[in-house]
mmCIF file of C-alpha atoms in Angstrom:
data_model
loop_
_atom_site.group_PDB
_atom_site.id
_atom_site.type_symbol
_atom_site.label_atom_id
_atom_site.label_comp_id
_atom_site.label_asym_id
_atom_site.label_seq_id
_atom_site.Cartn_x
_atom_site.Cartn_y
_atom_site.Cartn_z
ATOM 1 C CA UNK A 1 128.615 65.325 -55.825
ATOM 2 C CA UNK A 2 129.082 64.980 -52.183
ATOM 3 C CA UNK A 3 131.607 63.001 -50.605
ATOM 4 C CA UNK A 4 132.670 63.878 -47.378
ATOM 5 C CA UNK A 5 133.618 60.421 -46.433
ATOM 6 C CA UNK A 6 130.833 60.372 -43.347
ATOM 7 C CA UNK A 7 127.481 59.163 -43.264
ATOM 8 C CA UNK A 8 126.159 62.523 -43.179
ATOM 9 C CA UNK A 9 127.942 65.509 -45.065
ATOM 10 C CA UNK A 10 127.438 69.257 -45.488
ATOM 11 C CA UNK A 11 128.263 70.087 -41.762
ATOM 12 C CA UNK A 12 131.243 72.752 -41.204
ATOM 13 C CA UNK A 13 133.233 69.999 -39.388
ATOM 14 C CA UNK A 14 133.276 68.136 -42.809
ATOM 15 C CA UNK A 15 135.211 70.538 -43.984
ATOM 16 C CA UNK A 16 134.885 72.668 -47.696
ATOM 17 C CA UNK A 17 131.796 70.910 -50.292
ATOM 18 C CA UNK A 18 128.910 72.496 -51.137
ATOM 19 C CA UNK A 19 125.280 70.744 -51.368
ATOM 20 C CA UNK A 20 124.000 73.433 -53.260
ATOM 21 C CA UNK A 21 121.060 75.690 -52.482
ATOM 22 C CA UNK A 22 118.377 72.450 -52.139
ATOM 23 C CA UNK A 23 120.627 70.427 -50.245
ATOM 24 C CA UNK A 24 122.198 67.096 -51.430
ATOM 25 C CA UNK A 25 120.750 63.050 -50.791
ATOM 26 C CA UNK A 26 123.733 62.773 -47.902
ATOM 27 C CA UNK A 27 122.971 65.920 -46.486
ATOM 28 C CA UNK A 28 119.376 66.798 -43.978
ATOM 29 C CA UNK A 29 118.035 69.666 -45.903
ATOM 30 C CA UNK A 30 118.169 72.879 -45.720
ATOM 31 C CA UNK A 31 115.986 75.326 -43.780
ATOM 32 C CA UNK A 32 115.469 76.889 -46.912
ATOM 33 C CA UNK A 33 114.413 73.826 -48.717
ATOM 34 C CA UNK A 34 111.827 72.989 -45.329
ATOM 35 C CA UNK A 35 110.181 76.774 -46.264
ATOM 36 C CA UNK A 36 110.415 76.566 -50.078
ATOM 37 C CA UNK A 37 108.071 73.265 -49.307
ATOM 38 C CA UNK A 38 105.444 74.754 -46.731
ATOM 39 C CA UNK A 39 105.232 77.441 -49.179
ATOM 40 C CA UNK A 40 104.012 74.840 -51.760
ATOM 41 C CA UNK A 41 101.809 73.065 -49.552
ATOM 42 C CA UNK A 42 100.092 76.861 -48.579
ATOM 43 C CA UNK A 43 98.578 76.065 -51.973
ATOM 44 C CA UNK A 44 97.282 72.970 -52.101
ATOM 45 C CA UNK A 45 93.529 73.010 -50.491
ATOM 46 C CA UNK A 46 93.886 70.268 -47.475
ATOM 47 C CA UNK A 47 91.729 69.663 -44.804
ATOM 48 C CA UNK A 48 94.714 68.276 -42.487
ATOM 49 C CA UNK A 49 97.976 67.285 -42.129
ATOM 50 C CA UNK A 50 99.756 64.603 -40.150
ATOM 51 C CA UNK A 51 103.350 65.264 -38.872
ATOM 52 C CA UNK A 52 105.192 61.744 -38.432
ATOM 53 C CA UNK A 53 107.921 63.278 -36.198
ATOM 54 C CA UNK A 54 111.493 62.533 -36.527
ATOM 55 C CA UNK A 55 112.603 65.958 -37.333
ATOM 56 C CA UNK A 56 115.469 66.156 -35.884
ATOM 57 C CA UNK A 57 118.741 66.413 -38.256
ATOM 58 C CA UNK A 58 120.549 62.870 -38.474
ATOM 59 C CA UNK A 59 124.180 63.901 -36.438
ATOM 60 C CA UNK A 60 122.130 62.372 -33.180
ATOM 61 C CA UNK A 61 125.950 62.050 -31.374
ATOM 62 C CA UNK A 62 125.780 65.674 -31.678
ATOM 63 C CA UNK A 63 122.596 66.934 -30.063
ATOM 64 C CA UNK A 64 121.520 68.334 -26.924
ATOM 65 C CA UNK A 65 117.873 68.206 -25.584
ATOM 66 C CA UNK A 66 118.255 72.160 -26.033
ATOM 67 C CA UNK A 67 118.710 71.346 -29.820
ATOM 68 C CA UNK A 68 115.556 68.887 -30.176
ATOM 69 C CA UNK A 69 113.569 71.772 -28.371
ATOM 70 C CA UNK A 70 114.702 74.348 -30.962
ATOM 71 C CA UNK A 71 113.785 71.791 -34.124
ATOM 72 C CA UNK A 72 110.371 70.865 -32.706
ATOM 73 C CA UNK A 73 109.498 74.437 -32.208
ATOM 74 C CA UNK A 74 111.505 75.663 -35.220
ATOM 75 C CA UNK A 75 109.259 73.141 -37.945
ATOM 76 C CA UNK A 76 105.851 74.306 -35.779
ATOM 77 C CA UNK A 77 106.446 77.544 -35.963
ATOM 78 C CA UNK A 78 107.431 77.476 -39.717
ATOM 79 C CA UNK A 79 104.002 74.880 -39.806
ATOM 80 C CA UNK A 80 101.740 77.896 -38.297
ATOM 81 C CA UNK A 81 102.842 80.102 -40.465
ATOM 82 C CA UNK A 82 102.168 78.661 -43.985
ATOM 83 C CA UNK A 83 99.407 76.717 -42.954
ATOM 84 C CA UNK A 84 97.358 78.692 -40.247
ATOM 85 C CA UNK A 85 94.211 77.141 -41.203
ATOM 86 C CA UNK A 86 94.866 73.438 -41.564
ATOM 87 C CA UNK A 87 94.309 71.328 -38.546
ATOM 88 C CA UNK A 88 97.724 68.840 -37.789
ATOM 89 C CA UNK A 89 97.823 65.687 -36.205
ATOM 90 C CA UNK A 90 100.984 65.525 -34.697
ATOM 91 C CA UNK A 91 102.995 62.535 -33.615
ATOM 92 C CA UNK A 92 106.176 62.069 -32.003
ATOM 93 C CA UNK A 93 109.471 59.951 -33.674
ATOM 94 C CA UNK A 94 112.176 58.219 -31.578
ATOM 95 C CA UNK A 95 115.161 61.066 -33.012
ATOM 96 C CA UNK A 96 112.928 63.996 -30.629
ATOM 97 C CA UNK A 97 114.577 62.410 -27.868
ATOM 98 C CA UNK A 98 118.297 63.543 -26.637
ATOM 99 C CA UNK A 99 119.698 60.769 -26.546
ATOM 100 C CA UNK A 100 117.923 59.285 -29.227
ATOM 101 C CA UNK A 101 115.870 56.094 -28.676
ATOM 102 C CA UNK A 102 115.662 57.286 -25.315
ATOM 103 C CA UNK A 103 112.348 56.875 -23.816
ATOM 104 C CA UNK A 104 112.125 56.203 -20.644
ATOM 105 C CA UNK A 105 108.792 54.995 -18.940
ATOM 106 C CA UNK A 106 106.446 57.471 -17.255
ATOM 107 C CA UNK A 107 107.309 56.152 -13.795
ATOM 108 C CA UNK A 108 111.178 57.369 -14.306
ATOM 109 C CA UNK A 109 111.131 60.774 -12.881
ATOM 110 C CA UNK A 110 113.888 63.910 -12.337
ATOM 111 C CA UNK A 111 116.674 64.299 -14.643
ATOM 112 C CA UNK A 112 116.501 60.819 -16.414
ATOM 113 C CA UNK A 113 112.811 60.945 -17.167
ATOM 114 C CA UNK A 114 111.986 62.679 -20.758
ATOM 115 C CA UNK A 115 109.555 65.152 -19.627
ATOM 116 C CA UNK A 116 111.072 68.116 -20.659
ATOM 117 C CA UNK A 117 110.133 66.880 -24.100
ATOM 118 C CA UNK A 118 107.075 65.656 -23.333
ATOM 119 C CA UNK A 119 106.492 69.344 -21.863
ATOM 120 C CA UNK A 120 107.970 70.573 -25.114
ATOM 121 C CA UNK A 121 105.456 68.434 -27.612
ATOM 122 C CA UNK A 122 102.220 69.586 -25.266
ATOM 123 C CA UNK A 123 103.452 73.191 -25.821
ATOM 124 C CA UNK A 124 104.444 73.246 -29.638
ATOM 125 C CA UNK A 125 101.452 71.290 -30.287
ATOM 126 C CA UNK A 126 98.543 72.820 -28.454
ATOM 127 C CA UNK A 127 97.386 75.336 -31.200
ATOM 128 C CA UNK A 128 96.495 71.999 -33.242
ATOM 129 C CA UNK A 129 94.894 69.590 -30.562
ATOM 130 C CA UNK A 130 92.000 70.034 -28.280
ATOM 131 C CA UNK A 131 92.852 71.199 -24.216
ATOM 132 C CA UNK A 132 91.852 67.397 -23.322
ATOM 133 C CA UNK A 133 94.665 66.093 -25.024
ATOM 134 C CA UNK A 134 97.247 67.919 -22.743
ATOM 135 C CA UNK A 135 97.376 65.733 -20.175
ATOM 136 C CA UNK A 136 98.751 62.655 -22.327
ATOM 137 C CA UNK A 137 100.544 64.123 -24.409
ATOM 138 C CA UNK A 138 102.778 65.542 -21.017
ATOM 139 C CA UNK A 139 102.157 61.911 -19.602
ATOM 140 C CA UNK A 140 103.557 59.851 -22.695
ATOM 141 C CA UNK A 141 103.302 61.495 -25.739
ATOM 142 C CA UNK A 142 100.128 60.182 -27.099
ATOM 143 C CA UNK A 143 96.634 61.064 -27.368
ATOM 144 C CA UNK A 144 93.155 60.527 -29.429
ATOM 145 C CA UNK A 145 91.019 63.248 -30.968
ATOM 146 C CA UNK A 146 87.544 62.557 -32.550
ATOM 147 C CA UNK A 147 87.758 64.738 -35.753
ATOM 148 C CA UNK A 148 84.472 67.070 -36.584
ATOM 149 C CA UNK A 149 83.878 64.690 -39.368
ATOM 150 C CA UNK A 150 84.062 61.983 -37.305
ATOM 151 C CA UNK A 151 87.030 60.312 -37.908
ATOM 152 C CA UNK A 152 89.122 59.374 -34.739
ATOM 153 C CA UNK A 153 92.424 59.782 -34.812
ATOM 154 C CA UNK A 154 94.898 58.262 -32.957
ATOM 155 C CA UNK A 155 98.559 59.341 -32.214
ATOM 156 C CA UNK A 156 100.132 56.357 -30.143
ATOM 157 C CA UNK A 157 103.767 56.738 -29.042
ATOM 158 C CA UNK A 158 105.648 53.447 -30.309
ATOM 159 C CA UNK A 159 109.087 54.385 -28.592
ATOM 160 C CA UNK A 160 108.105 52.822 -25.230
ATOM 161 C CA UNK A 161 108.062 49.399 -27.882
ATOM 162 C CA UNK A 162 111.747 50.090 -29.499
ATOM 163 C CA UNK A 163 114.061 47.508 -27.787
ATOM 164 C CA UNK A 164 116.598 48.127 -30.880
#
């Protein structure tokens, strides 16, 4: 059992404890357990995939807009490699952000606007979405895609909302 007496263990400044190789329920998991699972879901005949965002680890007093660049890209890449053939519908949660919960209207520009993640999302996600949805996604982190099926999908960016 786990016990590091913080609300997230299994981090080297928690000192010695082990999660084991899966990881532990107070611990974000590990890499390996993220791969193990995209593995799995190379199996499974789908037709798409949504990403909720949030993927981020939880120790948001420790992170650096460097760091949610590296996780975003880190969880696509991983994403394009087990499933090169399955079509995902991104979205965007309010722990991408460095700080977190900080999303600051498009009209903020310079250092304290958030488009080098917006930037960042366009990039990591433009092997998924169609050229035309570029230009919101770097605007607000949103954007609509009519599906060959016919569905419409809709990826709206809720953080502008959050007033927690």
């Amino acid at each position: 059992k786990i016990d590091c007496g913080e609300p997230l263990c299994c981090r080297k400044s928690n000192g010695p404890g082990k999660s084991g190789k899966w990881g532990d329920v107070k611990c974000d998991p590990p890499i390996r357990m993220l791969e193990n699972l995209f593995q799995h879901l190379s199996q499974i005949p789908m037709d798409f995939l949504y990403m909720t965002g949030d993927l981020p680890a939880h120790n948001i007093w420790n992170q650096s807009r460097s760091d949610q660049l590296h996780v975003l890209n880190v969880v696509c890449d991983l994403l394009k490699k087990y499933l090169p053939d399955v079509t995902i519908y991104p979205s965007l949660g309010n722990h991408e952000s460095a700080p977190v919960d900080s999303f600051p209207p498009p009209f903020i520009k310079g250092a304290h606007s958030n488009q080098w993640l917006l930037d960042g999302l366009a990039d990591a996600w433009k092997s998924w979405l169609p050229e035309d949805t570029q230009a919101t996604i770097r605007h607000g982190g949103y954007y609509a895609v009519r599906r060959p099926d016919g569905l419409r999908i809709i990826s709206l960016n809720f953080n502008y909302c959050n007033n927690l």
